[in-house]
């Protein structure tokens, strides 16, 4: 018995690219991902430091693209998502996905 359970997860777009781009290069890859791309307001510990550096935080999260469905086997193309990361970013830039409903502190 297999039960299909959909859960919302969050990850940086760079991590999504790191995972999807190599699959998009393989014509035998199957599957799809539905995602919403956002710019998130930073949770700043030292807002004065950002101000001193001349940086501004967002007032609220900003949705860039909403409910995008990218299917590997349907011939969908998304140049930004399919762009393979440079080797150094692929090696250094790795993030964990996390459940948006439950995110315990791990430090």
Tab-separated table of N, CA and C in Angstrom:
chain	number	residue	atom	x	y	z
A	1	UNK	N	0.847	-1.184	0.000
A	1	UNK	CA	0.000	0.000	0.000
A	1	UNK	C	0.885	1.236	0.000
A	2	UNK	N	0.671	2.081	-0.972
A	2	UNK	CA	1.426	3.329	-1.069
A	2	UNK	C	0.451	4.490	-0.947
A	3	UNK	N	0.771	5.401	-0.063
A	3	UNK	CA	-0.070	6.580	0.120
A	3	UNK	C	0.719	7.800	-0.334
A	4	UNK	N	0.112	8.570	-1.204
A	4	UNK	CA	0.751	9.770	-1.717
A	4	UNK	C	0.378	10.946	-0.817
A	5	UNK	N	1.366	11.548	-0.202
A	5	UNK	CA	1.128	12.664	0.700
A	5	UNK	C	1.907	13.873	0.191
A	6	UNK	N	1.195	14.950	-0.055
A	6	UNK	CA	1.839	16.180	-0.520
A	6	UNK	C	2.091	17.083	0.669
A	7	UNK	N	3.294	17.580	0.762
A	7	UNK	CA	3.644	18.509	1.824
A	7	UNK	C	4.335	19.707	1.207
A	8	UNK	N	4.100	20.854	1.798
A	8	UNK	CA	4.784	22.058	1.368
A	8	UNK	C	6.161	22.117	2.005
A	9	UNK	N	7.168	22.326	1.189
A	9	UNK	CA	8.529	22.492	1.684
A	9	UNK	C	9.103	23.768	1.116
A	10	UNK	N	10.103	24.269	1.770
A	10	UNK	CA	10.747	25.495	1.321
A	10	UNK	C	12.232	25.229	1.115
A	11	UNK	N	12.783	25.879	0.098
A	11	UNK	CA	14.221	25.795	-0.155
A	11	UNK	C	14.632	27.001	-0.990
A	12	UNK	N	15.877	27.406	-0.899
A	12	UNK	CA	16.348	28.492	-1.756
A	12	UNK	C	16.289	28.075	-3.230
A	13	UNK	N	16.046	29.041	-4.118
A	13	UNK	CA	15.943	28.753	-5.548
A	13	UNK	C	17.227	28.134	-6.084
A	14	UNK	N	18.360	28.559	-5.554
A	14	UNK	CA	19.640	27.995	-5.999
A	14	UNK	C	19.703	26.495	-5.730
A	15	UNK	N	19.148	26.042	-4.620
A	15	UNK	CA	19.118	24.612	-4.310
A	15	UNK	C	18.179	23.885	-5.262
A	16	UNK	N	17.057	24.500	-5.602
A	16	UNK	CA	16.141	23.895	-6.579
A	16	UNK	C	16.847	23.744	-7.921
A	17	UNK	N	17.565	24.774	-8.337
A	17	UNK	CA	18.354	24.697	-9.581
A	17	UNK	C	19.396	23.592	-9.506
A	18	UNK	N	20.082	23.497	-8.373
A	18	UNK	CA	21.124	22.477	-8.221
A	18	UNK	C	20.539	21.080	-8.412
A	19	UNK	N	19.308	20.880	-7.974
A	19	UNK	CA	18.683	19.559	-8.070
A	19	UNK	C	18.023	19.302	-9.422
A	20	UNK	N	17.405	20.324	-10.020
A	20	UNK	CA	16.642	20.139	-11.254
A	20	UNK	C	17.506	20.177	-12.511
A	21	UNK	N	18.477	21.095	-12.576
A	21	UNK	CA	19.260	21.290	-13.801
A	21	UNK	C	19.895	20.000	-14.329
A	22	UNK	N	20.537	19.174	-13.498
A	22	UNK	CA	21.109	17.928	-14.042
A	22	UNK	C	20.027	16.974	-14.566
A	23	UNK	N	18.858	16.972	-13.938
A	23	UNK	CA	17.772	16.121	-14.416
A	23	UNK	C	17.246	16.599	-15.764
A	24	UNK	N	17.205	17.904	-15.959
A	24	UNK	CA	16.714	18.465	-17.215
A	24	UNK	C	17.634	18.113	-18.382
A	25	UNK	N	18.901	17.843	-18.088
A	25	UNK	CA	19.854	17.470	-19.132
A	25	UNK	C	19.665	16.028	-19.601
A	26	UNK	N	18.997	15.218	-18.803
A	26	UNK	CA	18.790	13.804	-19.108
A	26	UNK	C	17.409	13.613	-19.742
A	27	UNK	N	17.360	13.152	-21.002
A	27	UNK	CA	16.064	13.009	-21.679
A	27	UNK	C	15.163	11.927	-21.064
A	28	UNK	N	15.716	11.048	-20.244
A	28	UNK	CA	14.919	9.983	-19.637
A	28	UNK	C	14.360	10.356	-18.265
A	29	UNK	N	14.640	11.555	-17.794
A	29	UNK	CA	14.137	11.987	-16.490
A	29	UNK	C	12.638	12.222	-16.547
A	30	UNK	N	11.972	11.855	-15.481
A	30	UNK	CA	10.537	12.092	-15.367
A	30	UNK	C	10.238	12.755	-14.037
A	31	UNK	N	9.058	13.301	-13.925
A	31	UNK	CA	8.615	13.920	-12.687
A	31	UNK	C	8.306	15.390	-12.886
A	32	UNK	N	7.779	15.987	-11.846
A	32	UNK	CA	7.457	17.401	-11.917
A	32	UNK	C	7.621	18.032	-10.548
A	33	UNK	N	7.689	19.340	-10.557
A	33	UNK	CA	7.745	20.105	-9.317
A	33	UNK	C	6.814	21.308	-9.492
A	34	UNK	N	6.076	21.598	-8.449
A	34	UNK	CA	5.246	22.804	-8.433
A	34	UNK	C	5.850	23.729	-7.393
A	35	UNK	N	6.119	24.952	-7.791
A	35	UNK	CA	6.767	25.849	-6.851
A	35	UNK	C	6.280	27.281	-7.017
A	36	UNK	N	6.459	28.044	-5.974
A	36	UNK	CA	6.228	29.484	-5.983
A	36	UNK	C	7.545	30.129	-5.606
A	37	UNK	N	8.000	31.012	-6.451
A	37	UNK	CA	9.284	31.678	-6.179
A	37	UNK	C	9.023	33.004	-5.491
A	38	UNK	N	9.676	33.209	-4.364
A	38	UNK	CA	9.493	34.439	-3.607
A	38	UNK	C	10.831	35.039	-3.197
A	39	UNK	N	10.813	36.317	-2.959
A	39	UNK	CA	11.912	36.979	-2.264
A	39	UNK	C	11.409	37.167	-0.848
A	40	UNK	N	12.127	36.631	0.096
A	40	UNK	CA	11.662	36.661	1.478
A	40	UNK	C	12.305	37.801	2.256
A	41	UNK	N	11.494	38.397	3.112
A	41	UNK	CA	12.008	39.424	4.010
A	41	UNK	C	12.978	38.766	4.987
A	42	UNK	N	14.152	39.345	5.132
A	42	UNK	CA	15.164	38.773	6.025
A	42	UNK	C	14.776	39.004	7.483
A	43	UNK	N	15.061	38.023	8.314
A	43	UNK	CA	14.852	38.145	9.749
A	43	UNK	C	16.186	38.602	10.339
A	44	UNK	N	16.353	39.904	10.436
A	44	UNK	CA	17.648	40.480	10.789
A	44	UNK	C	17.891	40.508	12.291
A	45	UNK	N	19.077	40.103	12.679
A	45	UNK	CA	19.499	40.209	14.083
A	45	UNK	C	20.083	41.597	14.357
A	46	UNK	N	20.747	42.163	13.347
A	46	UNK	CA	21.390	43.474	13.485
A	46	UNK	C	20.975	44.382	12.329
A	47	UNK	N	19.749	44.918	12.354
A	47	UNK	CA	19.299	45.768	11.241
A	47	UNK	C	20.170	47.014	11.055
A	48	UNK	N	20.773	47.512	12.117
A	48	UNK	CA	21.631	48.690	11.997
A	48	UNK	C	22.848	48.396	11.123
A	49	UNK	N	23.342	47.168	11.166
A	49	UNK	CA	24.480	46.785	10.329
A	49	UNK	C	24.101	46.856	8.852
A	50	UNK	N	22.920	46.351	8.497
A	50	UNK	CA	22.456	46.435	7.107
A	50	UNK	C	22.348	47.887	6.687
A	51	UNK	N	21.794	48.697	7.559
A	51	UNK	CA	21.631	50.116	7.255
A	51	UNK	C	23.005	50.760	7.043
A	52	UNK	N	23.950	50.441	7.895
A	52	UNK	CA	25.310	50.975	7.785
A	52	UNK	C	25.966	50.555	6.473
A	53	UNK	N	25.678	49.327	6.023
A	53	UNK	CA	26.223	48.829	4.764
A	53	UNK	C	25.469	49.352	3.537
A	54	UNK	N	24.389	50.101	3.787
A	54	UNK	CA	23.617	50.668	2.680
A	54	UNK	C	22.626	49.694	2.072
A	55	UNK	N	22.293	48.640	2.791
A	55	UNK	CA	21.350	47.649	2.279
A	55	UNK	C	19.981	47.871	2.901
A	56	UNK	N	18.935	47.537	2.147
A	56	UNK	CA	17.570	47.668	2.654
A	56	UNK	C	16.915	46.306	2.686
A	57	UNK	N	16.138	46.084	3.723
A	57	UNK	CA	15.369	44.855	3.837
A	57	UNK	C	14.008	45.077	3.171
A	58	UNK	N	13.393	44.008	2.728
A	58	UNK	CA	12.055	44.096	2.156
A	58	UNK	C	11.038	44.393	3.252
A	59	UNK	N	9.979	45.080	2.897
A	59	UNK	CA	8.896	45.319	3.847
A	59	UNK	C	8.117	44.029	4.099
A	60	UNK	N	7.890	43.258	3.034
A	60	UNK	CA	7.156	41.990	3.088
A	60	UNK	C	7.759	41.033	2.077
A	61	UNK	N	7.382	39.762	2.176
A	61	UNK	CA	7.785	38.801	1.160
A	61	UNK	C	7.172	39.214	-0.180
A	62	UNK	N	7.899	38.986	-1.269
A	62	UNK	CA	7.434	39.350	-2.601
A	62	UNK	C	7.380	38.084	-3.454
A	63	UNK	N	6.210	37.805	-4.031
A	63	UNK	CA	6.057	36.648	-4.918
A	63	UNK	C	6.535	37.055	-6.307
A	64	UNK	N	7.490	36.292	-6.841
A	64	UNK	CA	8.007	36.559	-8.178
A	64	UNK	C	7.217	35.764	-9.218
A	65	UNK	N	7.055	34.480	-8.959
A	65	UNK	CA	6.276	33.591	-9.835
A	65	UNK	C	5.455	32.680	-8.939
A	66	UNK	N	4.174	32.557	-9.227
A	66	UNK	CA	3.263	31.829	-8.357
A	66	UNK	C	2.767	30.547	-9.020
A	67	UNK	N	2.806	29.454	-8.275
A	67	UNK	CA	2.285	28.149	-8.712
A	67	UNK	C	2.785	27.727	-10.087
A	68	UNK	N	4.083	27.716	-10.262
A	68	UNK	CA	4.709	27.274	-11.502
A	68	UNK	C	4.813	25.748	-11.455
A	69	UNK	N	4.417	25.100	-12.525
A	69	UNK	CA	4.577	23.648	-12.619
A	69	UNK	C	5.606	23.371	-13.705
A	70	UNK	N	6.672	22.698	-13.324
A	70	UNK	CA	7.745	22.341	-14.251
A	70	UNK	C	7.786	20.827	-14.343
A	71	UNK	N	7.491	20.301	-15.531
A	71	UNK	CA	7.478	18.850	-15.741
A	71	UNK	C	8.651	18.453	-16.626
A	72	UNK	N	9.463	17.530	-16.126
A	72	UNK	CA	10.653	17.104	-16.864
A	72	UNK	C	10.311	16.376	-18.157
A	73	UNK	N	9.290	15.542	-18.143
A	73	UNK	CA	8.992	14.717	-19.314
A	73	UNK	C	7.959	15.333	-20.244
A	74	UNK	N	7.525	16.544	-20.003
A	74	UNK	CA	6.527	17.192	-20.853
A	74	UNK	C	7.151	18.181	-21.835
A	75	UNK	N	8.448	18.292	-21.826
A	75	UNK	CA	9.107	19.224	-22.729
A	75	UNK	C	9.050	20.671	-22.250
A	76	UNK	N	8.693	20.866	-20.975
A	76	UNK	CA	8.687	22.221	-20.427
A	76	UNK	C	10.115	22.760	-20.426
A	77	UNK	N	10.231	24.055	-20.610
A	77	UNK	CA	11.558	24.666	-20.560
A	77	UNK	C	11.503	25.905	-19.683
A	78	UNK	N	12.454	25.999	-18.808
A	78	UNK	CA	12.622	27.159	-17.945
A	78	UNK	C	14.123	27.395	-17.885
A	79	UNK	N	14.584	28.342	-18.688
A	79	UNK	CA	16.030	28.566	-18.814
A	79	UNK	C	16.699	28.833	-17.473
A	80	UNK	N	16.030	29.579	-16.619
A	80	UNK	CA	16.627	29.916	-15.331
A	80	UNK	C	16.754	28.683	-14.438
A	81	UNK	N	15.736	27.841	-14.431
A	81	UNK	CA	15.751	26.637	-13.605
A	81	UNK	C	16.699	25.573	-14.164
A	82	UNK	N	16.836	25.516	-15.486
A	82	UNK	CA	17.670	24.499	-16.132
A	82	UNK	C	19.150	24.885	-16.216
A	83	UNK	N	19.477	26.106	-15.824
A	83	UNK	CA	20.872	26.549	-15.888
A	83	UNK	C	21.697	25.811	-14.842
A	84	UNK	N	22.656	25.041	-15.291
A	84	UNK	CA	23.511	24.269	-14.393
A	84	UNK	C	24.396	25.230	-13.606
A	85	UNK	N	24.490	24.979	-12.314
A	85	UNK	CA	25.325	25.838	-11.463
A	85	UNK	C	26.795	25.637	-11.801
A	86	UNK	N	27.599	26.680	-11.684
A	86	UNK	CA	29.042	26.503	-11.813
A	86	UNK	C	29.516	25.498	-10.757
A	87	UNK	N	30.588	24.801	-11.028
A	87	UNK	CA	31.043	23.714	-10.152
A	87	UNK	C	31.222	24.174	-8.715
A	88	UNK	N	31.748	25.387	-8.522
A	88	UNK	CA	32.019	25.847	-7.164
A	88	UNK	C	30.723	26.144	-6.411
A	89	UNK	N	29.693	26.640	-7.104
A	89	UNK	CA	28.414	26.866	-6.437
A	89	UNK	C	27.706	25.549	-6.142
A	90	UNK	N	27.791	24.621	-7.077
A	90	UNK	CA	27.163	23.319	-6.866
A	90	UNK	C	27.798	22.592	-5.687
A	91	UNK	N	29.068	22.824	-5.489
A	91	UNK	CA	29.780	22.156	-4.394
A	91	UNK	C	29.555	22.853	-3.049
A	92	UNK	N	29.567	24.182	-3.051
A	92	UNK	CA	29.471	24.939	-1.804
A	92	UNK	C	28.038	25.314	-1.420
A	93	UNK	N	27.214	25.547	-2.419
A	93	UNK	CA	25.864	26.030	-2.147
A	93	UNK	C	24.857	24.922	-1.971
A	94	UNK	N	24.782	24.375	-0.783
A	94	UNK	CA	23.808	23.311	-0.495
A	94	UNK	C	23.001	23.710	0.728
A	95	UNK	N	21.687	23.596	0.581
A	95	UNK	CA	20.796	23.935	1.685
A	95	UNK	C	19.819	22.800	1.906
A	96	UNK	N	19.375	22.697	3.124
A	96	UNK	CA	18.373	21.694	3.460
A	96	UNK	C	16.992	22.255	3.153
A	97	UNK	N	16.113	21.393	2.713
A	97	UNK	CA	14.721	21.793	2.590
A	97	UNK	C	14.110	21.726	3.975
A	98	UNK	N	13.039	22.448	4.190
A	98	UNK	CA	12.385	22.359	5.483
A	98	UNK	C	10.884	22.495	5.324
A	99	UNK	N	10.186	21.839	6.208
A	99	UNK	CA	8.738	21.835	6.256
A	99	UNK	C	8.299	23.231	6.720
A	100	UNK	N	7.476	23.900	5.926
A	100	UNK	CA	7.078	25.257	6.296
A	100	UNK	C	6.157	25.288	7.496
A	101	UNK	N	5.535	24.155	7.825
A	101	UNK	CA	4.661	24.092	8.985
A	101	UNK	C	5.396	23.786	10.274
A	102	UNK	N	6.623	23.273	10.162
A	102	UNK	CA	7.388	22.902	11.350
A	102	UNK	C	8.858	23.078	11.048
A	103	UNK	N	9.477	24.022	11.681
A	103	UNK	CA	10.893	24.285	11.439
A	103	UNK	C	11.612	24.489	12.766
A	104	UNK	N	12.031	23.397	13.393
A	104	UNK	CA	12.713	23.547	14.685
A	104	UNK	C	14.098	24.160	14.508
A	105	UNK	N	14.524	24.865	15.500
A	105	UNK	CA	15.861	25.443	15.515
A	105	UNK	C	16.876	24.313	15.660
A	106	UNK	N	17.924	24.317	14.841
A	106	UNK	CA	18.896	23.224	14.870
A	106	UNK	C	20.297	23.713	15.229
A	107	UNK	N	20.430	24.815	15.923
A	107	UNK	CA	21.764	25.276	16.313
A	107	UNK	C	21.830	25.596	17.775
